[in-house]
JSON list of C-alpha atoms and ligand atoms in Angstrom, two decimals:
[
{"chain": "A", "resi": 1, "resn": "MET", "atom": "CA", "xyz": [0.00, 0.00, 0.00]},
{"chain": "A", "resi": 2, "resn": "LEU", "atom": "CA", "xyz": [0.99, 3.60, -0.49]},
{"chain": "A", "resi": 3, "resn": "ILE", "atom": "CA", "xyz": [0.32, 5.57, 2.68]},
{"chain": "A", "resi": 4, "resn": "VAL", "atom": "CA", "xyz": [0.51, 9.31, 3.29]},
{"chain": "A", "resi": 5, "resn": "GLN", "atom": "CA", "xyz": [0.98, 10.24, 6.95]},
{"chain": "A", "resi": 6, "resn": "LYS", "atom": "CA", "xyz": [0.69, 13.92, 7.87]},
{"chain": "A", "resi": 7, "resn": "PHE", "atom": "CA", "xyz": [1.93, 15.23, 11.21]},
{"chain": "A", "resi": 8, "resn": "GLY", "atom": "CA", "xyz": [0.80, 18.62, 12.50]},
{"chain": "A", "resi": 9, "resn": "GLY", "atom": "CA", "xyz": [2.90, 21.07, 14.47]},
{"chain": "A", "resi": 10, "resn": "SER", "atom": "CA", "xyz": [1.95, 19.83, 17.93]},
{"chain": "A", "resi": 11, "resn": "SER", "atom": "CA", "xyz": [2.81, 16.27, 16.86]},
{"chain": "A", "resi": 12, "resn": "LEU", "atom": "CA", "xyz": [6.35, 17.48, 16.11]},
{"chain": "A", "resi": 13, "resn": "ALA", "atom": "CA", "xyz": [6.80, 20.04, 18.86]},
{"chain": "A", "resi": 14, "resn": "ASP", "atom": "CA", "xyz": [9.98, 18.57, 20.37]},
{"chain": "A", "resi": 15, "resn": "ALA", "atom": "CA", "xyz": [12.59, 15.89, 19.74]},
{"chain": "A", "resi": 16, "resn": "ALA", "atom": "CA", "xyz": [10.64, 13.17, 21.55]},
{"chain": "A", "resi": 17, "resn": "ARG", "atom": "CA", "xyz": [7.54, 13.90, 19.47]},
{"chain": "A", "resi": 18, "resn": "ILE", "atom": "CA", "xyz": [9.50, 13.88, 16.24]},
{"chain": "A", "resi": 19, "resn": "ARG", "atom": "CA", "xyz": [10.95, 10.52, 17.22]},
{"chain": "A", "resi": 20, "resn": "ARG", "atom": "CA", "xyz": [7.49, 9.20, 17.96]},
{"chain": "A", "resi": 21, "resn": "ALA", "atom": "CA", "xyz": [6.18, 10.37, 14.58]},
{"chain": "A", "resi": 22, "resn": "ALA", "atom": "CA", "xyz": [9.23, 8.84, 12.92]},
{"chain": "A", "resi": 23, "resn": "GLN", "atom": "CA", "xyz": [8.44, 5.54, 14.63]},
{"chain": "A", "resi": 24, "resn": "ARG", "atom": "CA", "xyz": [4.96, 5.57, 13.12]},
{"chain": "A", "resi": 25, "resn": "ALA", "atom": "CA", "xyz": [6.38, 6.09, 9.65]},
{"chain": "A", "resi": 26, "resn": "VAL", "atom": "CA", "xyz": [9.00, 3.37, 10.14]},
{"chain": "A", "resi": 27, "resn": "HIS", "atom": "CA", "xyz": [6.39, 0.99, 11.50]},
{"chain": "A", "resi": 28, "resn": "ALA", "atom": "CA", "xyz": [4.19, 1.53, 8.43]},
{"chain": "A", "resi": 29, "resn": "ALA", "atom": "CA", "xyz": [7.21, 0.96, 6.18]},
{"chain": "A", "resi": 30, "resn": "GLU", "atom": "CA", "xyz": [8.15, -2.19, 8.05]},
{"chain": "A", "resi": 31, "resn": "MET", "atom": "CA", "xyz": [4.67, -3.54, 7.42]},
{"chain": "A", "resi": 32, "resn": "GLY", "atom": "CA", "xyz": [5.62, -3.47, 3.74]},
{"chain": "A", "resi": 33, "resn": "ASN", "atom": "CA", "xyz": [4.08, -0.13, 2.75]},
{"chain": "A", "resi": 34, "resn": "GLN", "atom": "CA", "xyz": [5.51, 2.76, 0.79]},
{"chain": "A", "resi": 35, "resn": "VAL", "atom": "CA", "xyz": [5.32, 5.80, 3.06]},
{"chain": "A", "resi": 36, "resn": "ILE", "atom": "CA", "xyz": [5.16, 9.50, 2.34]},
{"chain": "A", "resi": 37, "resn": "VAL", "atom": "CA", "xyz": [5.36, 11.70, 5.44]},
{"chain": "A", "resi": 38, "resn": "VAL", "atom": "CA", "xyz": [4.06, 15.28, 5.20]},
{"chain": "A", "resi": 39, "resn": "VAL", "atom": "CA", "xyz": [5.12, 17.61, 7.98]},
{"chain": "A", "resi": 40, "resn": "SER", "atom": "CA", "xyz": [4.02, 20.97, 9.36]},
{"chain": "A", "resi": 41, "resn": "ALA", "atom": "CA", "xyz": [6.48, 23.24, 11.11]},
{"chain": "A", "resi": 42, "resn": "GLN", "atom": "CA", "xyz": [7.27, 22.31, 14.72]},
{"chain": "A", "resi": 43, "resn": "GLY", "atom": "CA", "xyz": [4.91, 23.63, 17.40]},
{"chain": "A", "resi": 44, "resn": "ASP", "atom": "CA", "xyz": [4.26, 27.36, 17.06]},
{"chain": "A", "resi": 45, "resn": "THR", "atom": "CA", "xyz": [7.21, 27.94, 14.71]},
{"chain": "A", "resi": 46, "resn": "THR", "atom": "CA", "xyz": [5.09, 29.53, 11.99]},
{"chain": "A", "resi": 47, "resn": "ASP", "atom": "CA", "xyz": [3.55, 32.00, 14.46]},
{"chain": "A", "resi": 48, "resn": "ARG", "atom": "CA", "xyz": [7.01, 32.90, 15.69]},
{"chain": "A", "resi": 49, "resn": "LEU", "atom": "CA", "xyz": [8.22, 33.47, 12.15]},
{"chain": "A", "resi": 50, "resn": "VAL", "atom": "CA", "xyz": [5.23, 35.72, 11.46]},
{"chain": "A", "resi": 51, "resn": "SER", "atom": "CA", "xyz": [6.06, 37.77, 14.58]},
{"chain": "A", "resi": 52, "resn": "ALA", "atom": "CA", "xyz": [9.73, 37.97, 13.70]},
{"chain": "A", "resi": 53, "resn": "ALA", "atom": "CA", "xyz": [8.91, 39.33, 10.26]},
{"chain": "A", "resi": 54, "resn": "ALA", "atom": "CA", "xyz": [6.43, 41.80, 11.76]},
{"chain": "A", "resi": 55, "resn": "ALA", "atom": "CA", "xyz": [9.20, 43.12, 13.98]},
{"chain": "A", "resi": 56, "resn": "ILE", "atom": "CA", "xyz": [11.12, 44.04, 10.82]},
{"chain": "A", "resi": 57, "resn": "THR", "atom": "CA", "xyz": [8.30, 45.49, 8.74]},
{"chain": "A", "resi": 58, "resn": "LYS", "atom": "CA", "xyz": [4.55, 45.73, 8.74]},
{"chain": "A", "resi": 59, "resn": "ASP", "atom": "CA", "xyz": [4.34, 45.37, 4.97]},
{"chain": "A", "resi": 60, "resn": "ALA", "atom": "CA", "xyz": [6.64, 42.58, 3.91]},
{"chain": "A", "resi": 61, "resn": "SER", "atom": "CA", "xyz": [6.13, 41.40, 0.35]},
{"chain": "A", "resi": 62, "resn": "ALA", "atom": "CA", "xyz": [4.06, 38.25, 0.11]},
{"chain": "A", "resi": 63, "resn": "ARG", "atom": "CA", "xyz": [6.84, 36.62, -1.91]},
{"chain": "A", "resi": 64, "resn": "GLU", "atom": "CA", "xyz": [9.43, 37.12, 0.81]},
{"chain": "A", "resi": 65, "resn": "MET", "atom": "CA", "xyz": [6.98, 36.05, 3.52]},
{"chain": "A", "resi": 66, "resn": "ASP", "atom": "CA", "xyz": [6.31, 32.81, 1.68]},
{"chain": "A", "resi": 67, "resn": "SER", "atom": "CA", "xyz": [10.00, 31.97, 1.37]},
{"chain": "A", "resi": 68, "resn": "TYR", "atom": "CA", "xyz": [10.46, 32.85, 5.00]},
{"chain": "A", "resi": 69, "resn": "LEU", "atom": "CA", "xyz": [7.49, 30.91, 6.39]},
{"chain": "A", "resi": 70, "resn": "ALA", "atom": "CA", "xyz": [8.33, 27.85, 4.27]},
{"chain": "A", "resi": 71, "resn": "SER", "atom": "CA", "xyz": [11.54, 27.53, 6.28]},
{"chain": "A", "resi": 72, "resn": "GLY", "atom": "CA", "xyz": [9.58, 26.20, 9.27]},
{"chain": "A", "resi": 73, "resn": "GLU", "atom": "CA", "xyz": [8.61, 23.07, 7.36]},
{"chain": "A", "resi": 74, "resn": "GLN", "atom": "CA", "xyz": [12.14, 22.78, 5.99]},
{"chain": "A", "resi": 75, "resn": "MET", "atom": "CA", "xyz": [13.47, 22.45, 9.51]},
{"chain": "A", "resi": 76, "resn": "SER", "atom": "CA", "xyz": [10.91, 19.92, 10.70]},
{"chain": "A", "resi": 77, "resn": "ALA", "atom": "CA", "xyz": [11.19, 17.78, 7.55]},
{"chain": "A", "resi": 78, "resn": "CYS", "atom": "CA", "xyz": [14.96, 17.52, 7.81]},
{"chain": "A", "resi": 79, "resn": "LEU", "atom": "CA", "xyz": [14.72, 16.59, 11.49]},
{"chain": "A", "resi": 80, "resn": "MET", "atom": "CA", "xyz": [12.09, 13.98, 10.62]},
{"chain": "A", "resi": 81, "resn": "ALA", "atom": "CA", "xyz": [14.32, 12.47, 7.93]},
{"chain": "A", "resi": 82, "resn": "MET", "atom": "CA", "xyz": [17.19, 12.36, 10.43]},
{"chain": "A", "resi": 83, "resn": "ALA", "atom": "CA", "xyz": [14.96, 10.72, 13.05]},
{"chain": "A", "resi": 84, "resn": "ILE", "atom": "CA", "xyz": [13.85, 8.06, 10.56]},
{"chain": "A", "resi": 85, "resn": "GLY", "atom": "CA", "xyz": [17.48, 7.47, 9.60]},
{"chain": "A", "resi": 86, "resn": "ASN", "atom": "CA", "xyz": [18.30, 7.07, 13.25]},
{"chain": "A", "resi": 87, "resn": "LEU", "atom": "CA", "xyz": [15.76, 4.25, 13.40]},
{"chain": "A", "resi": 88, "resn": "GLY", "atom": "CA", "xyz": [17.60, 2.43, 10.65]},
{"chain": "A", "resi": 89, "resn": "ARG", "atom": "CA", "xyz": [15.47, 3.31, 7.61]},
{"chain": "A", "resi": 90, "resn": "THR", "atom": "CA", "xyz": [16.52, 5.52, 4.75]},
{"chain": "A", "resi": 91, "resn": "ALA", "atom": "CA", "xyz": [14.53, 8.73, 4.39]},
{"chain": "A", "resi": 92, "resn": "ILE", "atom": "CA", "xyz": [14.84, 11.80, 2.22]},
{"chain": "A", "resi": 93, "resn": "SER", "atom": "CA", "xyz": [13.28, 15.22, 2.81]},
{"chain": "A", "resi": 94, "resn": "LEU", "atom": "CA", "xyz": [11.93, 17.16, -0.15]},
{"chain": "A", "resi": 95, "resn": "THR", "atom": "CA", "xyz": [10.88, 20.80, -0.38]},
{"chain": "A", "resi": 96, "resn": "GLY", "atom": "CA", "xyz": [7.68, 21.62, -2.20]},
{"chain": "A", "resi": 97, "resn": "TRP", "atom": "CA", "xyz": [9.61, 22.46, -5.34]},
{"chain": "A", "resi": 98, "resn": "GLN", "atom": "CA", "xyz": [11.81, 19.38, -5.16]},
{"chain": "A", "resi": 99, "resn": "ALA", "atom": "CA", "xyz": [8.65, 17.31, -4.84]},
{"chain": "A", "resi": 100, "resn": "GLY", "atom": "CA", "xyz": [7.20, 19.09, -7.90]},
{"chain": "A", "resi": 101, "resn": "ILE", "atom": "CA", "xyz": [4.21, 20.67, -6.15]},
{"chain": "A", "resi": 102, "resn": "LEU", "atom": "CA", "xyz": [3.17, 23.33, -8.67]},
{"chain": "A", "resi": 103, "resn": "THR", "atom": "CA", "xyz": [0.82, 26.03, -7.43]},
{"chain": "A", "resi": 104, "resn": "ASP", "atom": "CA", "xyz": [-0.68, 29.23, -8.79]},
{"chain": "A", "resi": 105, "resn": "ASP", "atom": "CA", "xyz": [1.16, 32.44, -7.90]},
{"chain": "A", "resi": 106, "resn": "CYS", "atom": "CA", "xyz": [-1.26, 33.63, -5.23]},
{"chain": "A", "resi": 107, "resn": "HIS", "atom": "CA", "xyz": [1.34, 34.10, -2.49]},
{"chain": "A", "resi": 108, "resn": "SER", "atom": "CA", "xyz": [0.21, 33.23, 1.06]},
{"chain": "A", "resi": 109, "resn": "ASP", "atom": "CA", "xyz": [-2.92, 31.54, -0.28]},
{"chain": "A", "resi": 110, "resn": "ALA", "atom": "CA", "xyz": [-1.74, 29.49, -3.24]},
{"chain": "A", "resi": 111, "resn": "ARG", "atom": "CA", "xyz": [-3.64, 26.57, -4.69]},
{"chain": "A", "resi": 112, "resn": "ILE", "atom": "CA", "xyz": [-1.97, 23.34, -5.74]},
{"chain": "A", "resi": 113, "resn": "GLN", "atom": "CA", "xyz": [-2.42, 22.72, -9.46]},
{"chain": "A", "resi": 114, "resn": "ALA", "atom": "CA", "xyz": [-0.39, 19.63, -10.28]},
{"chain": "A", "resi": 115, "resn": "LEU", "atom": "CA", "xyz": [2.51, 17.40, -9.41]},
{"chain": "A", "resi": 116, "resn": "VAL", "atom": "CA", "xyz": [5.05, 18.11, -12.12]},
{"chain": "A", "resi": 117, "resn": "ASN", "atom": "CA", "xyz": [7.85, 15.63, -11.55]},
{"chain": "A", "resi": 118, "resn": "ASN", "atom": "CA", "xyz": [8.36, 12.02, -10.48]},
{"chain": "A", "resi": 119, "resn": "ARG", "atom": "CA", "xyz": [10.80, 12.64, -7.67]},
{"chain": "A", "resi": 120, "resn": "ILE", "atom": "CA", "xyz": [8.59, 11.28, -4.90]},
{"chain": "A", "resi": 121, "resn": "LEU", "atom": "CA", "xyz": [7.87, 8.08, -6.84]},
{"chain": "A", "resi": 122, "resn": "GLN", "atom": "CA", "xyz": [11.53, 7.66, -7.74]},
{"chain": "A", "resi": 123, "resn": "GLU", "atom": "CA", "xyz": [12.60, 7.95, -4.12]},
{"chain": "A", "resi": 124, "resn": "LEU", "atom": "CA", "xyz": [9.86, 5.57, -2.97]},
{"chain": "A", "resi": 125, "resn": "ALA", "atom": "CA", "xyz": [10.99, 3.08, -5.61]},
{"chain": "A", "resi": 126, "resn": "CYS", "atom": "CA", "xyz": [14.48, 3.21, -4.06]},
{"chain": "A", "resi": 127, "resn": "GLY", "atom": "CA", "xyz": [12.92, 2.07, -0.79]},
{"chain": "A", "resi": 128, "resn": "LYS", "atom": "CA", "xyz": [13.08, 5.43, 0.95]},
{"chain": "A", "resi": 129, "resn": "ILE", "atom": "CA", "xyz": [10.53, 7.02, 3.22]},
{"chain": "A", "resi": 130, "resn": "VAL", "atom": "CA", "xyz": [9.86, 10.38, 1.57]},
{"chain": "A", "resi": 131, "resn": "VAL", "atom": "CA", "xyz": [9.34, 13.33, 3.88]},
{"chain": "A", "resi": 132, "resn": "VAL", "atom": "CA", "xyz": [7.63, 16.21, 2.08]},
{"chain": "A", "resi": 133, "resn": "MET", "atom": "CA", "xyz": [7.48, 19.72, 3.49]},
{"chain": "A", "resi": 134, "resn": "GLY", "atom": "CA", "xyz": [3.84, 20.63, 3.89]},
{"chain": "A", "resi": 135, "resn": "PHE", "atom": "CA", "xyz": [2.26, 24.04, 3.29]},
{"chain": "A", "resi": 136, "resn": "GLN", "atom": "CA", "xyz": [4.57, 24.96, 0.40]},
{"chain": "A", "resi": 137, "resn": "GLY", "atom": "CA", "xyz": [4.84, 24.71, -3.33]},
{"chain": "A", "resi": 138, "resn": "VAL", "atom": "CA", "xyz": [6.38, 26.50, -6.26]},
{"chain": "A", "resi": 139, "resn": "SER", "atom": "CA", "xyz": [4.80, 28.83, -8.78]},
{"chain": "A", "resi": 140, "resn": "ALA", "atom": "CA", "xyz": [5.34, 28.61, -12.53]},
{"chain": "A", "resi": 141, "resn": "ALA", "atom": "CA", "xyz": [7.77, 31.51, -12.12]},
{"chain": "A", "resi": 142, "resn": "GLY", "atom": "CA", "xyz": [9.86, 29.36, -9.78]},
{"chain": "A", "resi": 143, "resn": "ASP", "atom": "CA", "xyz": [9.02, 31.21, -6.56]},
{"chain": "A", "resi": 144, "resn": "ILE", "atom": "CA", "xyz": [8.18, 29.50, -3.27]},
{"chain": "A", "resi": 145, "resn": "THR", "atom": "CA", "xyz": [4.49, 29.79, -2.41]},
{"chain": "A", "resi": 146, "resn": "THR", "atom": "CA", "xyz": [2.53, 28.83, 0.69]},
{"chain": "A", "resi": 147, "resn": "LEU", "atom": "CA", "xyz": [-0.97, 27.40, 0.83]},
{"chain": "A", "resi": 148, "resn": "GLY", "atom": "CA", "xyz": [-2.53, 29.42, 3.66]},
{"chain": "A", "resi": 149, "resn": "ARG", "atom": "CA", "xyz": [-2.28, 28.73, 7.38]},
{"chain": "A", "resi": 150, "resn": "GLY", "atom": "CA", "xyz": [-2.97, 25.08, 8.14]},
{"chain": "A", "resi": 151, "resn": "GLY", "atom": "CA", "xyz": [-2.13, 24.20, 4.55]},
{"chain": "A", "resi": 152, "resn": "SER", "atom": "CA", "xyz": [-0.06, 21.10, 5.28]},
{"chain": "A", "resi": 153, "resn": "ASP", "atom": "CA", "xyz": [-3.28, 19.09, 5.36]},
{"chain": "A", "resi": 154, "resn": "THR", "atom": "CA", "xyz": [-3.84, 20.15, 1.78]},
{"chain": "A", "resi": 155, "resn": "THR", "atom": "CA", "xyz": [-0.35, 19.01, 0.80]},
{"chain": "A", "resi": 156, "resn": "ALA", "atom": "CA", "xyz": [-1.09, 15.58, 2.25]},
{"chain": "A", "resi": 157, "resn": "VAL", "atom": "CA", "xyz": [-4.43, 15.24, 0.48]},
{"chain": "A", "resi": 158, "resn": "ALA", "atom": "CA", "xyz": [-3.02, 16.51, -2.81]},
{"chain": "A", "resi": 159, "resn": "LEU", "atom": "CA", "xyz": [-0.21, 13.96, -2.73]},
{"chain": "A", "resi": 160, "resn": "ALA", "atom": "CA", "xyz": [-2.63, 11.20, -1.81]},
{"chain": "A", "resi": 161, "resn": "ALA", "atom": "CA", "xyz": [-4.88, 12.26, -4.70]},
{"chain": "A", "resi": 162, "resn": "PHE", "atom": "CA", "xyz": [-2.22, 12.71, -7.36]},
{"chain": "A", "resi": 163, "resn": "LEU", "atom": "CA", "xyz": [-0.31, 9.55, -6.41]},
{"chain": "A", "resi": 164, "resn": "ASN", "atom": "CA", "xyz": [-3.43, 7.49, -5.83]},
{"chain": "A", "resi": 165, "resn": "ALA", "atom": "CA", "xyz": [-2.47, 6.57, -2.27]},
{"chain": "A", "resi": 166, "resn": "ASP", "atom": "CA", "xyz": [-4.38, 3.88, -0.45]},
{"chain": "A", "resi": 167, "resn": "LYS", "atom": "CA", "xyz": [-4.50, 5.81, 2.81]},
{"chain": "A", "resi": 168, "resn": "CYS", "atom": "CA", "xyz": [-4.18, 9.41, 3.93]},
{"chain": "A", "resi": 169, "resn": "GLN", "atom": "CA", "xyz": [-3.70, 9.64, 7.69]},
{"chain": "A", "resi": 170, "resn": "ILE", "atom": "CA", "xyz": [-3.79, 13.02, 9.42]},
{"chain": "A", "resi": 171, "resn": "TYR", "atom": "CA", "xyz": [-2.07, 12.81, 12.83]},
{"chain": "A", "resi": 172, "resn": "THR", "atom": "CA", "xyz": [-3.02, 15.63, 15.15]},
{"chain": "A", "resi": 173, "resn": "ASP", "atom": "CA", "xyz": [-3.48, 16.53, 18.83]},
{"chain": "A", "resi": 174, "resn": "VAL", "atom": "CA", "xyz": [-7.13, 15.49, 19.02]},
{"chain": "A", "resi": 175, "resn": "ASP", "atom": "CA", "xyz": [-8.35, 11.93, 18.57]},
{"chain": "A", "resi": 176, "resn": "GLY", "atom": "CA", "xyz": [-10.82, 12.68, 15.81]},
{"chain": "A", "resi": 177, "resn": "ILE", "atom": "CA", "xyz": [-13.59, 15.00, 14.68]},
{"chain": "A", "resi": 178, "resn": "TYR", "atom": "CA", "xyz": [-16.18, 16.04, 17.27]},
{"chain": "A", "resi": 179, "resn": "ASP", "atom": "CA", "xyz": [-19.61, 17.57, 16.83]},
{"chain": "A", "resi": 180, "resn": "ARG", "atom": "CA", "xyz": [-18.44, 20.50, 18.97]},
{"chain": "A", "resi": 181, "resn": "ASP", "atom": "CA", "xyz": [-15.09, 21.68, 20.32]},
{"chain": "A", "resi": 182, "resn": "PRO", "atom": "CA", "xyz": [-14.24, 19.02, 22.95]},
{"chain": "A", "resi": 183, "resn": "ARG", "atom": "CA", "xyz": [-11.96, 21.47, 24.78]},
{"chain": "A", "resi": 184, "resn": "ILE", "atom": "CA", "xyz": [-14.96, 23.68, 25.50]},
{"chain": "A", "resi": 185, "resn": "PHE", "atom": "CA", "xyz": [-17.78, 21.14, 25.58]},
{"chain": "A", "resi": 186, "resn": "PRO", "atom": "CA", "xyz": [-16.85, 18.05, 27.64]},
{"chain": "A", "resi": 187, "resn": "ASP", "atom": "CA", "xyz": [-19.91, 16.19, 26.35]},
{"chain": "A", "resi": 188, "resn": "ALA", "atom": "CA", "xyz": [-18.91, 16.67, 22.71]},
{"chain": "A", "resi": 189, "resn": "VAL", "atom": "CA", "xyz": [-19.29, 13.47, 20.68]},
{"chain": "A", "resi": 190, "resn": "ARG", "atom": "CA", "xyz": [-16.60, 12.06, 18.40]},
{"chain": "A", "resi": 191, "resn": "TYR", "atom": "CA", "xyz": [-17.66, 10.83, 14.98]},
{"chain": "A", "resi": 192, "resn": "ASP", "atom": "CA", "xyz": [-16.40, 7.43, 13.86]},
{"chain": "A", "resi": 193, "resn": "ALA", "atom": "CA", "xyz": [-17.09, 8.54, 10.32]},
{"chain": "A", "resi": 194, "resn": "ILE", "atom": "CA", "xyz": [-18.24, 11.79, 8.78]},
{"chain": "A", "resi": 195, "resn": "SER", "atom": "CA", "xyz": [-19.12, 12.76, 5.22]},
{"chain": "A", "resi": 196, "resn": "TYR", "atom": "CA", "xyz": [-17.11, 15.26, 3.21]},
{"chain": "A", "resi": 197, "resn": "GLU", "atom": "CA", "xyz": [-20.12, 17.62, 3.23]},
{"chain": "A", "resi": 198, "resn": "ASP", "atom": "CA", "xyz": [-20.50, 17.57, 7.01]},
{"chain": "A", "resi": 199, "resn": "MET", "atom": "CA", "xyz": [-16.76, 17.90, 7.49]},
{"chain": "A", "resi": 200, "resn": "LEU", "atom": "CA", "xyz": [-16.72, 20.88, 5.14]},
{"chain": "A", "resi": 201, "resn": "THR", "atom": "CA", "xyz": [-19.48, 22.53, 7.14]},
{"chain": "A", "resi": 202, "resn": "LEU", "atom": "CA", "xyz": [-17.52, 22.02, 10.38]},
{"chain": "A", "resi": 203, "resn": "ALA", "atom": "CA", "xyz": [-14.26, 23.24, 8.81]},
{"chain": "A", "resi": 204, "resn": "ARG", "atom": "CA", "xyz": [-15.95, 26.33, 7.38]},
{"chain": "A", "resi": 205, "resn": "GLN", "atom": "CA", "xyz": [-17.49, 27.04, 10.78]},
{"chain": "A", "resi": 206, "resn": "GLY", "atom": "CA", "xyz": [-13.95, 27.19, 12.13]},
{"chain": "A", "resi": 207, "resn": "ALA", "atom": "CA", "xyz": [-13.19, 23.66, 13.34]},
{"chain": "A", "resi": 208, "resn": "GLN", "atom": "CA", "xyz": [-9.40, 23.80, 13.27]},
{"chain": "A", "resi": 209, "resn": "VAL", "atom": "CA", "xyz": [-8.78, 20.12, 12.79]},
{"chain": "A", "resi": 210, "resn": "LEU", "atom": "CA", "xyz": [-8.74, 20.08, 8.98]},
{"chain": "A", "resi": 211, "resn": "HIS", "atom": "CA", "xyz": [-7.97, 22.80, 6.45]},
{"chain": "A", "resi": 212, "resn": "VAL", "atom": "CA", "xyz": [-11.05, 23.63, 4.34]},
{"chain": "A", "resi": 213, "resn": "ARG", "atom": "CA", "xyz": [-9.19, 23.21, 1.07]},
{"chain": "A", "resi": 214, "resn": "ALA", "atom": "CA", "xyz": [-7.90, 19.81, 2.18]},
{"chain": "A", "resi": 215, "resn": "VAL", "atom": "CA", "xyz": [-11.46, 18.61, 2.67]},
{"chain": "A", "resi": 216, "resn": "GLU", "atom": "CA", "xyz": [-12.57, 20.12, -0.65]},
{"chain": "A", "resi": 217, "resn": "MET", "atom": "CA", "xyz": [-9.74, 18.36, -2.40]},
{"chain": "A", "resi": 218, "resn": "ALA", "atom": "CA", "xyz": [-10.41, 15.08, -0.59]},
{"chain": "A", "resi": 219, "resn": "GLN", "atom": "CA", "xyz": [-14.00, 15.25, -1.77]},
{"chain": "A", "resi": 220, "resn": "LYS", "atom": "CA", "xyz": [-13.06, 16.13, -5.34]},
{"chain": "A", "resi": 221, "resn": "TYR", "atom": "CA", "xyz": [-10.61, 13.24, -5.65]},
{"chain": "A", "resi": 222, "resn": "GLN", "atom": "CA", "xyz": [-12.48, 10.89, -3.28]},
{"chain": "A", "resi": 223, "resn": "VAL", "atom": "CA", "xyz": [-9.53, 10.57, -0.91]},
{"chain": "A", "resi": 224, "resn": "THR", "atom": "CA", "xyz": [-10.60, 8.89, 2.32]},
{"chain": "A", "resi": 225, "resn": "LEU", "atom": "CA", "xyz": [-9.01, 10.65, 5.29]},
{"chain": "A", "resi": 226, "resn": "GLN", "atom": "CA", "xyz": [-8.31, 9.21, 8.72]},
{"chain": "A", "resi": 227, "resn": "VAL", "atom": "CA", "xyz": [-7.97, 11.80, 11.48]},
{"chain": "A", "resi": 228, "resn": "LEU", "atom": "CA", "xyz": [-5.95, 10.22, 14.28]},
{"chain": "A", "resi": 229, "resn": "SER", "atom": "CA", "xyz": [-4.32, 11.29, 17.53]},
{"chain": "A", "resi": 230, "resn": "SER", "atom": "CA", "xyz": [-0.54, 11.35, 17.64]},
{"chain": "A", "resi": 231, "resn": "PHE", "atom": "CA", "xyz": [-0.69, 10.74, 21.36]},
{"chain": "A", "resi": 232, "resn": "ARG", "atom": "CA", "xyz": [-3.49, 8.29, 22.06]},
{"chain": "A", "resi": 233, "resn": "PRO", "atom": "CA", "xyz": [-4.33, 5.07, 20.26]},
{"chain": "A", "resi": 234, "resn": "GLY", "atom": "CA", "xyz": [-7.85, 4.92, 18.91]},
{"chain": "A", "resi": 235, "resn": "PRO", "atom": "CA", "xyz": [-9.92, 4.59, 15.77]},
{"chain": "A", "resi": 236, "resn": "GLY", "atom": "CA", "xyz": [-10.06, 8.34, 15.11]},
{"chain": "A", "resi": 237, "resn": "THR", "atom": "CA", "xyz": [-12.52, 9.65, 12.54]},
{"chain": "A", "resi": 238, "resn": "THR", "atom": "CA", "xyz": [-12.80, 8.61, 8.92]},
{"chain": "A", "resi": 239, "resn": "VAL", "atom": "CA", "xyz": [-13.79, 11.37, 6.50]},
{"chain": "A", "resi": 240, "resn": "THR", "atom": "CA", "xyz": [-15.29, 9.84, 3.40]},
{"chain": "A", "resi": 241, "resn": "ALA", "atom": "CA", "xyz": [-18.26, 9.79, 1.01]},
{"chain": "A", "resi": 242, "resn": "LEU", "atom": "CA", "xyz": [-20.99, 8.38, 3.22]},
{"chain": "A", "resi": 243, "resn": "PRO", "atom": "CA", "xyz": [-24.06, 6.87, 1.61]},
{"chain": "B", "resi": 301, "resn": "LIG", "atom": "N1", "xyz": [2.97, 25.58, 9.59]},
{"chain": "B", "resi": 301, "resn": "LIG", "atom": "C1", "xyz": [1.84, 26.12, 8.86]},
{"chain": "B", "resi": 301, "resn": "LIG", "atom": "C2", "xyz": [0.89, 26.79, 9.82]},
{"chain": "B", "resi": 301, "resn": "LIG", "atom": "O1", "xyz": [1.15, 26.80, 11.01]},
{"chain": "B", "resi": 301, "resn": "LIG", "atom": "C3", "xyz": [1.13, 25.09, 8.06]},
{"chain": "B", "resi": 301, "resn": "LIG", "atom": "C4", "xyz": [0.47, 24.01, 8.86]},
{"chain": "B", "resi": 301, "resn": "LIG", "atom": "O2", "xyz": [0.66, 23.90, 10.05]},
{"chain": "B", "resi": 301, "resn": "LIG", "atom": "O3", "xyz": [-0.29, 23.24, 8.28]},
{"chain": "B", "resi": 301, "resn": "LIG", "atom": "O4", "xyz": [-0.08, 27.33, 9.39]},
{"chain": "B", "resi": 302, "resn": "LIG", "atom": "MG1", "xyz": [1.62, 24.74, 11.75]}
]
C-alpha cells in the first residue's frame, strides 16, 4: 500500500515527538508499505516566524513572507528524515519544489495545481521514506508559495490524490472529529465517520482540525481521510463519502 501520513505542528513540537512520529512512519514501512510523510512546522514555529517578520516590517512582500514561512517546514522535515534514519530506515526530505508541487502564484494563499515531476515516486521506488514539506509549493515563475495557514493538510491530500495513495492519515493533537469543540464542551461526541459535506461545514465554521481546502480536495478526488491522535491510540474519525 501507499500511505501518506501527515503530522501537525503539535505532533512534532519537540525531539521526543518527532521521534514518535518517525516511529509511526517506520512501522508503516516495516509492514511493507511505501510511506510519504508530510510535515508541518514544529509547534508554534510559523507564528514565531510571522512575529519575527512583523518586527522588521509591517508590509513585507508576500513573496518574501512565503519563502520565509516555508523555512519552518524545511526544519521539521529535515529533522524527521534524520529521526527516521536514526531508526535504521533511509529517508529523504523534499521541499515543495523538489517534490514538484506546482501552485498558482497567489502568495500566502496558493492553490496546488499539479505534481510536475516524479521525484517522490523515484525515491519511494528506491525504498526510501519520503518526507515532504507541507504548506509549500512552487509557482510557474519558480518562486516559493505557501498554501494558507494550516495548509499542510492540503499538501497531504493533494499527494494522496495525485499519487493514488491507499490511505491518507492526518495525525493531530485530538483523537478525531467532534460535533463541537471538545476542549470547550466536555460532552462533545466524536464521529467514527463523517461525510465530506458535514466535514466541510464544520471546517468552514472554524473547526481547526482540517484545512477547508484539504477537505474540498479530498472530496473532489475521493480521498478517504483518517484523522488520528498522535498521542493516544484509537480509531479516530474517517472522513469519506458516506451513503
Ligand atoms: N505551519 C503552517 C501553519 O502553522 C502550516 C500548517 O501547520 O499546516 O499554518
Ligand atoms: Mg503549523
